[in-house]
């Protein structure tokens, strides 16, 4: 079961894409018996049209179909930000391992070999519906924080991004053709070298300064990254601009937020610890706080909100 927009429950919707009447009949009986709602498409283009009108919760996709096969259909689904998170399970009579790998590489989450076993079909669907709901909850939470976050596959293909990340890509002139020709090959090459968490990659060959920071590797094989706007102030410059501090006050607060003691800050800035205290006496009233911990908290929240 799933929640509708008005808060009521509804059945999960499964789109079955297959040109075989016999396969459709078998799958339809199994899914209806499990209380699922079924949509049917006979080929890929029809499936894409249905998805844009009625977004299914999961798609069962035949690999070999006329007009547009399952592999191309899946690639087009994953290229659409509104449809990219729908799990696609391939159904295939093909026994060649290369075809199975091809289905997974183009964005499929699983595959079933024909003839389909109804019990196995339902078990796989339940697993992937549960995973999709969990992923959707995480994405909704990240969307609400307003972060510049996105996920990519190991091939560098963009799977999902927050609205702010899409807006920044648009502002930087990174259109879909630019993504394909410039951004995605760079990401794919970077990931092939197994970068560590928190490592950064500068985006080359575009006029707008952008960078990507690797946040973490996810269990579904995707990689979570943060998109960084090179035109935005960071660190002490950000604190100076947003909190109306002097340049030196902003530097003191920045190092304070990074856990440095007065003596360490004095050594970094090459001034005396007594001068650090004088700057803090000016900083606290400006921030409306009374101690170092509270001042550091203000700075950290501000820096985090601009990442």
Short mmCIF file of N, CA and C in Angstrom, two decimals, residues 51-56 76-86 143 158-161 163 166 176:
data_model
loop_
_atom_site.label_atom_id
_atom_site.label_comp_id
_atom_site.label_asym_id
_atom_site.label_seq_id
_atom_site.Cartn_x
_atom_site.Cartn_y
_atom_site.Cartn_z
N UNK A 51 3.82 6.56 -18.22
CA UNK A 51 4.55 6.99 -17.02
C UNK A 51 4.42 8.49 -16.78
N UNK A 52 4.37 9.27 -17.85
CA UNK A 52 4.27 10.72 -17.70
C UNK A 52 2.86 11.14 -17.27
N UNK A 53 1.87 10.29 -17.54
CA UNK A 53 0.49 10.62 -17.16
C UNK A 53 0.13 10.03 -15.81
N UNK A 54 0.51 8.79 -15.59
CA UNK A 54 0.21 8.10 -14.32
C UNK A 54 1.51 7.46 -13.85
N UNK A 55 2.15 8.06 -12.87
CA UNK A 55 3.47 7.57 -12.45
C UNK A 55 3.33 6.26 -11.67
N UNK A 56 3.83 5.14 -12.23
CA UNK A 56 3.73 3.85 -11.51
C UNK A 56 4.75 3.78 -10.37
N UNK A 76 15.73 5.94 -21.23
CA UNK A 76 14.96 7.17 -21.34
C UNK A 76 14.24 7.49 -20.04
N UNK A 77 13.78 6.47 -19.34
CA UNK A 77 13.17 6.69 -18.03
C UNK A 77 14.17 7.29 -17.05
N UNK A 78 15.38 6.74 -17.04
CA UNK A 78 16.40 7.20 -16.09
C UNK A 78 16.92 8.58 -16.44
N UNK A 79 16.73 9.01 -17.69
CA UNK A 79 17.16 10.34 -18.10
C UNK A 79 16.15 11.42 -17.73
N UNK A 80 14.95 11.01 -17.31
CA UNK A 80 13.90 11.95 -16.93
C UNK A 80 13.91 12.09 -15.41
N UNK A 81 14.23 13.27 -14.86
CA UNK A 81 14.32 13.44 -13.40
C UNK A 81 13.03 13.05 -12.66
N UNK A 82 11.88 13.22 -13.30
CA UNK A 82 10.60 12.91 -12.65
C UNK A 82 10.32 11.41 -12.60
N UNK A 83 11.00 10.64 -13.45
CA UNK A 83 10.72 9.20 -13.55
C UNK A 83 11.92 8.34 -13.15
N UNK A 84 13.06 8.97 -12.94
CA UNK A 84 14.32 8.22 -12.79
C UNK A 84 14.34 7.29 -11.58
N UNK A 85 13.57 7.60 -10.54
CA UNK A 85 13.63 6.78 -9.33
C UNK A 85 12.67 5.59 -9.35
N UNK A 86 11.87 5.45 -10.40
CA UNK A 86 10.98 4.29 -10.49
C UNK A 86 11.82 3.04 -10.71
N UNK A 143 15.54 16.92 -0.26
CA UNK A 143 14.93 18.02 -1.00
C UNK A 143 14.54 19.15 -0.06
N UNK A 158 23.60 10.83 -14.27
CA UNK A 158 22.84 11.46 -13.20
C UNK A 158 21.55 10.69 -12.96
N UNK A 159 21.34 10.23 -11.71
CA UNK A 159 20.14 9.46 -11.36
C UNK A 159 19.08 10.32 -10.68
N UNK A 160 19.52 11.25 -9.85
CA UNK A 160 18.60 12.07 -9.06
C UNK A 160 19.33 13.30 -8.57
N UNK A 161 18.60 14.38 -8.37
CA UNK A 161 19.21 15.59 -7.81
C UNK A 161 18.13 16.40 -7.10
N UNK A 163 16.13 19.88 -6.10
CA UNK A 163 15.77 21.04 -6.94
C UNK A 163 16.87 22.10 -7.00
N UNK A 166 19.58 20.99 -9.46
CA UNK A 166 19.15 21.21 -10.85
C UNK A 166 19.22 22.70 -11.21
N UNK A 176 21.39 19.32 -20.74
CA UNK A 176 21.51 17.87 -20.93
C UNK A 176 22.62 17.50 -21.92
#
